[in-house]
Each structure stands twice: as structure tokens, then as C-alpha cells.
GROMACS .gro file of C-alpha atoms in nm:
model
  270
    1MET     CA    1   1.144  -3.183   5.503
    2GLU     CA    2   1.138  -3.437   5.227
    3SER     CA    3   1.198  -3.756   5.422
    4GLU     CA    4   0.835  -3.852   5.435
    5GLN     CA    5   0.753  -3.748   5.085
    6GLN     CA    6   1.063  -3.862   4.883
    7PRO     CA    7   1.220  -4.174   5.026
    8THR     CA    8   1.442  -4.223   4.717
    9ALA     CA    9   1.580  -3.875   4.760
   10ASP     CA   10   1.652  -3.947   5.128
   11LEU     CA   11   1.839  -4.271   5.015
   12ILE     CA   12   2.048  -4.078   4.777
   13ARG     CA   13   2.147  -3.825   5.043
   14THR     CA   14   2.226  -4.099   5.293
   15GLN     CA   15   2.451  -4.273   5.038
   16LEU     CA   16   2.623  -3.962   4.938
   17ARG     CA   17   2.707  -3.896   5.302
   18LEU     CA   18   2.811  -4.249   5.377
   19MET     CA   19   3.042  -4.268   5.063
   20ARG     CA   20   3.206  -3.936   5.153
   21THR     CA   21   3.263  -4.031   5.524
   22ASN     CA   22   3.373  -4.387   5.437
   23GLY     CA   23   3.618  -4.247   5.192
   24GLY     CA   24   3.764  -4.026   5.467
   25LEU     CA   25   3.655  -3.704   5.298
   26SER     CA   26   3.538  -3.388   5.492
   27GLN     CA   27   3.271  -3.180   5.331
   28ASP     CA   28   3.532  -2.924   5.248
   29GLU     CA   29   3.759  -3.184   5.076
   30TYR     CA   30   3.483  -3.344   4.890
   31GLY     CA   31   3.360  -3.004   4.776
   32ARG     CA   32   3.707  -2.926   4.639
   33ARG     CA   33   3.706  -3.252   4.438
   34SER     CA   34   3.360  -3.193   4.301
   35ASN     CA   35   3.384  -2.819   4.245
   36TYR     CA   36   3.124  -2.730   4.513
   37SER     CA   37   3.150  -2.534   4.838
   38ALA     CA   38   3.138  -2.721   5.164
   39SER     CA   39   2.817  -2.527   5.249
   40MET     CA   40   2.662  -2.662   4.929
   41VAL     CA   41   2.765  -3.021   5.010
   42SER     CA   42   2.615  -2.975   5.357
   43ALA     CA   43   2.285  -2.838   5.223
   44VAL     CA   44   2.247  -3.121   4.974
   45GLU     CA   45   2.319  -3.392   5.237
   46LEU     CA   46   2.071  -3.225   5.480
   47GLY     CA   47   1.797  -3.186   5.217
   48GLN     CA   48   1.814  -2.812   5.224
   49ARG     CA   49   1.894  -2.799   4.852
   50PRO     CA   50   1.714  -3.010   4.582
   51LEU     CA   51   1.911  -3.283   4.415
   52ASP     CA   52   2.003  -3.215   4.046
   53ARG     CA   53   2.181  -3.420   3.774
   54VAL     CA   54   2.484  -3.196   3.750
   55TYR     CA   55   2.564  -3.245   4.126
   56LEU     CA   56   2.504  -3.617   4.114
   57ALA     CA   57   2.701  -3.659   3.789
   58ARG     CA   58   2.997  -3.510   3.969
   59ALA     CA   59   2.932  -3.748   4.269
   60ASP     CA   60   2.939  -4.036   4.035
   61ALA     CA   61   3.274  -3.912   3.886
   62VAL     CA   62   3.436  -3.856   4.233
   63PHE     CA   63   3.325  -4.196   4.377
   64GLY     CA   64   3.361  -4.395   4.053
   65THR     CA   65   3.004  -4.516   4.065
   66GLY     CA   66   2.933  -4.498   3.691
   67ASN     CA   67   2.586  -4.358   3.645
   68LEU     CA   68   2.444  -4.477   3.983
   69PHE     CA   69   2.341  -4.160   4.148
   70VAL     CA   70   2.211  -4.005   3.826
   71SER     CA   71   1.993  -4.312   3.769
   72LEU     CA   72   1.864  -4.299   4.130
   73LEU     CA   73   1.760  -3.943   4.068
   74LYS     CA   74   1.527  -4.063   3.795
   75LEU     CA   75   1.363  -4.286   4.060
   76ALA     CA   76   1.339  -4.001   4.299
   77GLU     CA   77   1.176  -3.774   4.051
   78ARG     CA   78   0.894  -4.029   4.024
   79ASP     CA   79   0.842  -4.050   4.394
   80GLY     CA   80   0.524  -3.857   4.485
   81GLU     CA   81   0.436  -3.802   4.116
   82PRO     CA   82   0.059  -3.867   4.068
   83VAL     CA   83   0.008  -4.160   3.842
   84TRP     CA   84  -0.190  -3.950   3.594
   85VAL     CA   85   0.100  -3.717   3.523
   86ARG     CA   86   0.388  -3.980   3.501
   87PRO     CA   87   0.336  -4.041   3.123
   88TRP     CA   88   0.383  -3.669   3.056
   89PHE     CA   89   0.684  -3.627   3.285
   90ASP     CA   90   0.839  -3.929   3.104
   91ALA     CA   91   0.783  -3.761   2.774
   92GLU     CA   92   0.917  -3.435   2.902
   93ARG     CA   93   1.237  -3.596   3.026
   94ALA     CA   94   1.286  -3.775   2.687
   95ALA     CA   95   1.192  -3.489   2.461
   96ARG     CA   96   1.421  -3.339   2.203
   97GLN     CA   97   1.196  -3.031   2.159
   98LEU     CA   98   0.941  -2.873   2.397
   99ARG     CA   99   0.692  -2.608   2.318
  100CYS     CA  100   0.529  -2.441   2.616
  101PHE     CA  101   0.254  -2.174   2.617
  102HIS     CA  102   0.093  -2.012   2.930
  103PRO     CA  103  -0.138  -1.721   2.923
  104THR     CA  104  -0.110  -1.618   3.294
  105LEU     CA  105   0.210  -1.760   3.434
  106VAL     CA  106   0.574  -1.815   3.362
  107PRO     CA  107   0.608  -2.172   3.226
  108GLY     CA  108   0.728  -2.416   3.509
  109LEU     CA  109   1.058  -2.504   3.335
  110LEU     CA  110   1.158  -2.143   3.350
  111GLN     CA  111   1.040  -2.060   3.699
  112THR     CA  112   1.276  -1.950   3.982
  113GLU     CA  113   1.258  -2.110   4.316
  114GLY     CA  114   1.098  -1.797   4.471
  115TYR     CA  115   0.837  -1.766   4.197
  116ALA     CA  116   0.741  -2.136   4.206
  117ARG     CA  117   0.713  -2.128   4.586
  118ALA     CA  118   0.493  -1.822   4.564
  119VAL     CA  119   0.263  -1.984   4.304
  120PHE     CA  120   0.220  -2.298   4.521
  121ARG     CA  121   0.171  -2.082   4.838
  122SER     CA  122  -0.128  -1.918   4.673
  123ASP     CA  123  -0.304  -2.255   4.726
  124VAL     CA  124  -0.412  -2.217   5.097
  125THR     CA  125  -0.487  -2.596   5.117
  126LEU     CA  126  -0.114  -2.674   5.088
  127THR     CA  127   0.102  -2.718   5.402
  128GLU     CA  128   0.448  -2.578   5.412
  129ASN     CA  129   0.602  -2.937   5.368
  130GLU     CA  130   0.384  -2.989   5.057
  131ILE     CA  131   0.496  -2.658   4.923
  132ASP     CA  132   0.854  -2.757   4.981
  133ARG     CA  133   0.809  -3.084   4.807
  134LEU     CA  134   0.630  -2.939   4.506
  135THR     CA  135   0.889  -2.660   4.470
  136ALA     CA  136   1.178  -2.909   4.484
  137ALA     CA  137   1.007  -3.133   4.231
  138ARG     CA  138   0.954  -2.840   3.995
  139LEU     CA  139   1.323  -2.734   4.017
  140ALA     CA  140   1.426  -3.087   3.963
  141ARG     CA  141   1.229  -3.101   3.639
  142GLN     CA  142   1.435  -2.809   3.509
  143SER     CA  143   1.754  -3.018   3.521
  144ILE     CA  144   1.661  -3.145   3.173
  145LEU     CA  145   1.780  -2.811   3.032
  146ASP     CA  146   2.122  -2.874   3.166
  147GLN     CA  147   2.170  -3.221   3.014
  148GLU     CA  148   2.467  -3.284   2.775
  149GLN     CA  149   2.208  -3.295   2.497
  150PRO     CA  150   1.917  -3.081   2.630
  151PRO     CA  151   1.582  -3.035   2.445
  152GLN     CA  152   1.516  -2.722   2.251
  153LEU     CA  153   1.271  -2.526   2.458
  154VAL     CA  154   1.053  -2.273   2.296
  155ALA     CA  155   0.835  -2.091   2.551
  156VAL     CA  156   0.553  -1.838   2.481
  157LEU     CA  157   0.375  -1.649   2.746
  158ASP     CA  158   0.128  -1.371   2.748
  159GLU     CA  159   0.253  -1.022   2.864
  160SER     CA  160  -0.005  -1.026   3.148
  161ALA     CA  161   0.222  -1.300   3.318
  162LEU     CA  162   0.494  -1.025   3.346
  163HIS     CA  163   0.270  -0.783   3.533
  164ARG     CA  164   0.216  -0.985   3.860
  165PHE     CA  165   0.404  -0.726   4.067
  166ALA     CA  166   0.251  -0.647   4.410
  167GLU     CA  167   0.380  -0.522   4.744
  168ASP     CA  168   0.474  -0.868   4.867
  169TYR     CA  169   0.604  -0.998   4.534
  170VAL     CA  170   0.834  -0.724   4.397
  171GLU     CA  171   1.151  -0.903   4.470
  172VAL     CA  172   1.014  -1.237   4.356
  173MET     CA  173   0.884  -1.099   4.028
  174ALA     CA  174   1.207  -0.895   3.955
  175GLY     CA  175   1.407  -1.209   4.015
  176GLN     CA  176   1.183  -1.410   3.781
  177LEU     CA  177   1.190  -1.168   3.504
  178GLY     CA  178   1.565  -1.137   3.530
  179HIS     CA  179   1.585  -1.519   3.510
  180LEU     CA  180   1.368  -1.511   3.196
  181ILE     CA  181   1.616  -1.269   3.033
  182SER     CA  182   1.904  -1.498   3.132
  183CYS     CA  183   1.714  -1.806   3.003
  184ALA     CA  184   1.658  -1.641   2.662
  185LYS     CA  185   2.031  -1.613   2.617
  186ARG     CA  186   2.085  -1.991   2.636
  187PRO     CA  187   2.135  -2.164   2.297
  188ASN     CA  188   1.863  -2.426   2.377
  189VAL     CA  189   1.598  -2.182   2.506
  190SER     CA  190   1.379  -1.928   2.314
  191VAL     CA  191   1.141  -1.691   2.515
  192HIS     CA  192   0.858  -1.510   2.331
  193VAL     CA  193   0.597  -1.276   2.465
  194VAL     CA  194   0.252  -1.211   2.320
  195PRO     CA  195   0.207  -0.829   2.383
  196ASN     CA  196  -0.099  -0.693   2.529
  197ARG     CA  197  -0.184  -0.499   2.212
  198VAL     CA  198  -0.255  -0.823   2.037
  199GLY     CA  199  -0.590  -0.841   2.227
  200LEU     CA  200  -0.791  -1.164   2.207
  201HIS     CA  201  -0.610  -1.474   2.073
  202ILE     CA  202  -0.673  -1.851   2.086
  203GLY     CA  203  -0.399  -1.902   2.360
  204LEU     CA  204  -0.626  -1.737   2.612
  205SER     CA  205  -0.822  -2.065   2.621
  206GLY     CA  206  -0.563  -2.221   2.835
  207PRO     CA  207  -0.203  -2.332   2.878
  208PHE     CA  208  -0.054  -2.628   2.688
  209VAL     CA  209   0.269  -2.802   2.631
  210LEU     CA  210   0.399  -3.015   2.339
  211ALA     CA  211   0.693  -3.255   2.352
  212GLN     CA  212   0.860  -3.409   2.048
  213SER     CA  213   1.042  -3.741   2.089
  214ASP     CA  214   1.361  -3.847   1.916
  215GLU     CA  215   1.144  -4.044   1.671
  216GLY     CA  216   0.959  -3.719   1.571
  217GLY     CA  217   0.623  -3.797   1.734
  218TRP     CA  218   0.451  -3.544   1.944
  219VAL     CA  219   0.259  -3.561   2.265
  220GLY     CA  220   0.071  -3.282   2.447
  221PHE     CA  221  -0.027  -3.190   2.798
  222LEU     CA  222  -0.324  -2.973   2.918
  223ASP     CA  223  -0.320  -2.835   3.265
  224ASN     CA  224  -0.616  -2.741   3.476
  225GLN     CA  225  -0.722  -2.654   3.839
  226ILE     CA  226  -0.762  -3.014   3.941
  227PHE     CA  227  -0.509  -3.227   3.728
  228GLY     CA  228  -0.361  -3.244   3.388
  229ASN     CA  229  -0.428  -3.456   3.084
  230SER     CA  230  -0.174  -3.615   2.846
  231VAL     CA  231  -0.283  -3.587   2.487
  232ASP     CA  232  -0.163  -3.838   2.230
  233ARG     CA  233  -0.454  -3.889   1.996
  234SER     CA  234  -0.331  -3.767   1.647
  235GLU     CA  235  -0.642  -3.542   1.602
  236ASP     CA  236  -0.592  -3.377   1.947
  237VAL     CA  237  -0.212  -3.326   1.887
  238ALA     CA  238  -0.288  -3.182   1.539
  239THR     CA  239  -0.517  -2.927   1.712
  240LEU     CA  240  -0.255  -2.830   1.968
  241LEU     CA  241   0.014  -2.801   1.704
  242SER     CA  242  -0.224  -2.572   1.503
  243ARG     CA  243  -0.299  -2.364   1.816
  244TRP     CA  244   0.076  -2.343   1.885
  245GLU     CA  245   0.138  -2.190   1.544
  246SER     CA  246  -0.137  -1.938   1.614
  247VAL     CA  247   0.014  -1.814   1.951
  248ARG     CA  248   0.369  -1.831   1.815
  249ASN     CA  249   0.270  -1.618   1.518
  250VAL     CA  250   0.132  -1.334   1.734
  251ALA     CA  251   0.429  -1.346   1.979
  252LEU     CA  252   0.730  -1.114   1.955
  253PRO     CA  253   1.077  -1.243   1.840
  254THR     CA  254   1.313  -1.321   2.126
  255TRP     CA  255   1.506  -0.979   2.111
  256GLN     CA  256   1.183  -0.777   2.120
  257SER     CA  257   1.039  -1.001   2.397
  258VAL     CA  258   1.357  -0.937   2.606
  259GLU     CA  259   1.322  -0.566   2.553
  260LEU     CA  260   0.957  -0.584   2.664
  261ILE     CA  261   1.053  -0.771   2.979
  262LYS     CA  262   1.321  -0.524   3.064
  263ASP     CA  263   1.054  -0.235   3.017
  264VAL     CA  264   0.826  -0.412   3.258
  265MET     CA  265   1.100  -0.455   3.513
  266ARG     CA  266   1.238  -0.106   3.494
  267PRO     CA  267   0.996   0.060   3.745
  268TRP     CA  268   1.057  -0.213   3.990
  269THR     CA  269   1.431  -0.232   3.987
  270PRO     CA  270   1.700   0.010   4.106
   0.00000   0.00000   0.00000
């Protein structure tokens, strides 16, 4: 599935399997040592589950390979990334604080696999292999939230993004909204919803993300239908920071946002 698109990921899986077998470990035994089930070990080695930092950090610990597999994952994450988006992904991975706003969708860092796949599948020009690759890449990006020192993520979305329920997407949307509620309980994640009663606001002009580095500087990212643009000119960043304050000011606090999400879910869940 990913062999043609992500050669570094293929290399990681091959080496994981070789080190396990050369060490005389079955998938079951290796799973016990790394605190994973044998089925999970098999799925990772076969490419049926995306690689993530937590899994590979445990592999490094079991095999005594230092930080090798985690470092290789950084290379794998860049495979297939368009050149134009790499500066932003580098900024995202190194950020100490992220501010995300989206008027129509759940921000990518908080998407479930099912929701991300449904969003990509709405593009009829994509093949199933491309959808698989894009979904895996999006989930891999989310691993920054599980780092030892994760960034503080503040996500704001418009209430309209919560109402995408339809006959074919009830389960996907219910799972996604439940995931948002779980994310909002994490100490490094805040979720805020702009309620429909606010009416028109500056955020409806389009989504944007801001990343703050350890040095305190900010860089922004604007997404569109074709590709995205990294923003680092001080004047442009200042504009985005001002617009962030505007959308954040009309959004509900986290606890009220969670209650609103629950209200939206209620008619669609048992």
C-alpha cells in the first residue's frame, strides 16, 4: 500500500522485522516486551497501521538502537511531502505552541482516521492508494501531540464543522466529535467552538494555522484548494495573530464548547 509512496517507511518496517527475527523473537514475544499485541506488531510490519513515534521509541528501547527508528521516522514523514509544504511541516514539528482555526472542518491535528479518510475521499481525483498515503501522513503528523514535551495546541473551529452528519457519515462524525471531546481533556490541547449565533466573523475568510518556535517567533500557514502557503513576513504574521485574537474572542470556552459538541452529537448517538 505504501511501498511505492514511502520508501523510508518501507525501510523502517523491513528493519523492524529483521531485528525481531534475528533476535529470535516471535511477534507475540516482541509484543510483550514492547507492550503491544502480536496483531499490532503484525499490522505495523505489514504496513496496515501507520508508524508513530511511541511505537518506534519502544522499538529503540527493546533493540537498544538509541534513537535510530525515531530518527528514521522523521525522514519517512518527509517522503512524498510536496516541497512547498516542507517548511511548514518542519515548523509544526518544532513548535512549542500551535494555534489552528478552521471554519468548515475539524483541524487536521485533531482528525480521526475515519474522518480524515472521508475528507480525502471527497476528492474524486484521488486513488485509494493516494487516500491511504494521505491519511497515514495526516495521522503521523499528530504524533507531535504525544511527544515527551508536546506543543500546546489551541484549536478553534466554527460550529458548522460539527454538523456534517449525513446518511453515510453518521458513524464517522460521531466518532470524530467524540474524539474532539477526548482531545479537549488533554492538558496540552484546548478546543473552542464559534457558535452559529455569532453570525459573520473574520474567520470565515478561510482557515489558518500559527506556530510559535522555542525562540518565540511565529510562522503561519494558509491552506487553499490547490496548495498552501507558509507565511513568515512580520506584517503577514501580525495580521494572522490579529485575526486569531478575533476568532478566539468570539469562540466559547472549552467547557461550553464540549457541551455544545455533546448537544450536536446527542440526536446521532444511542
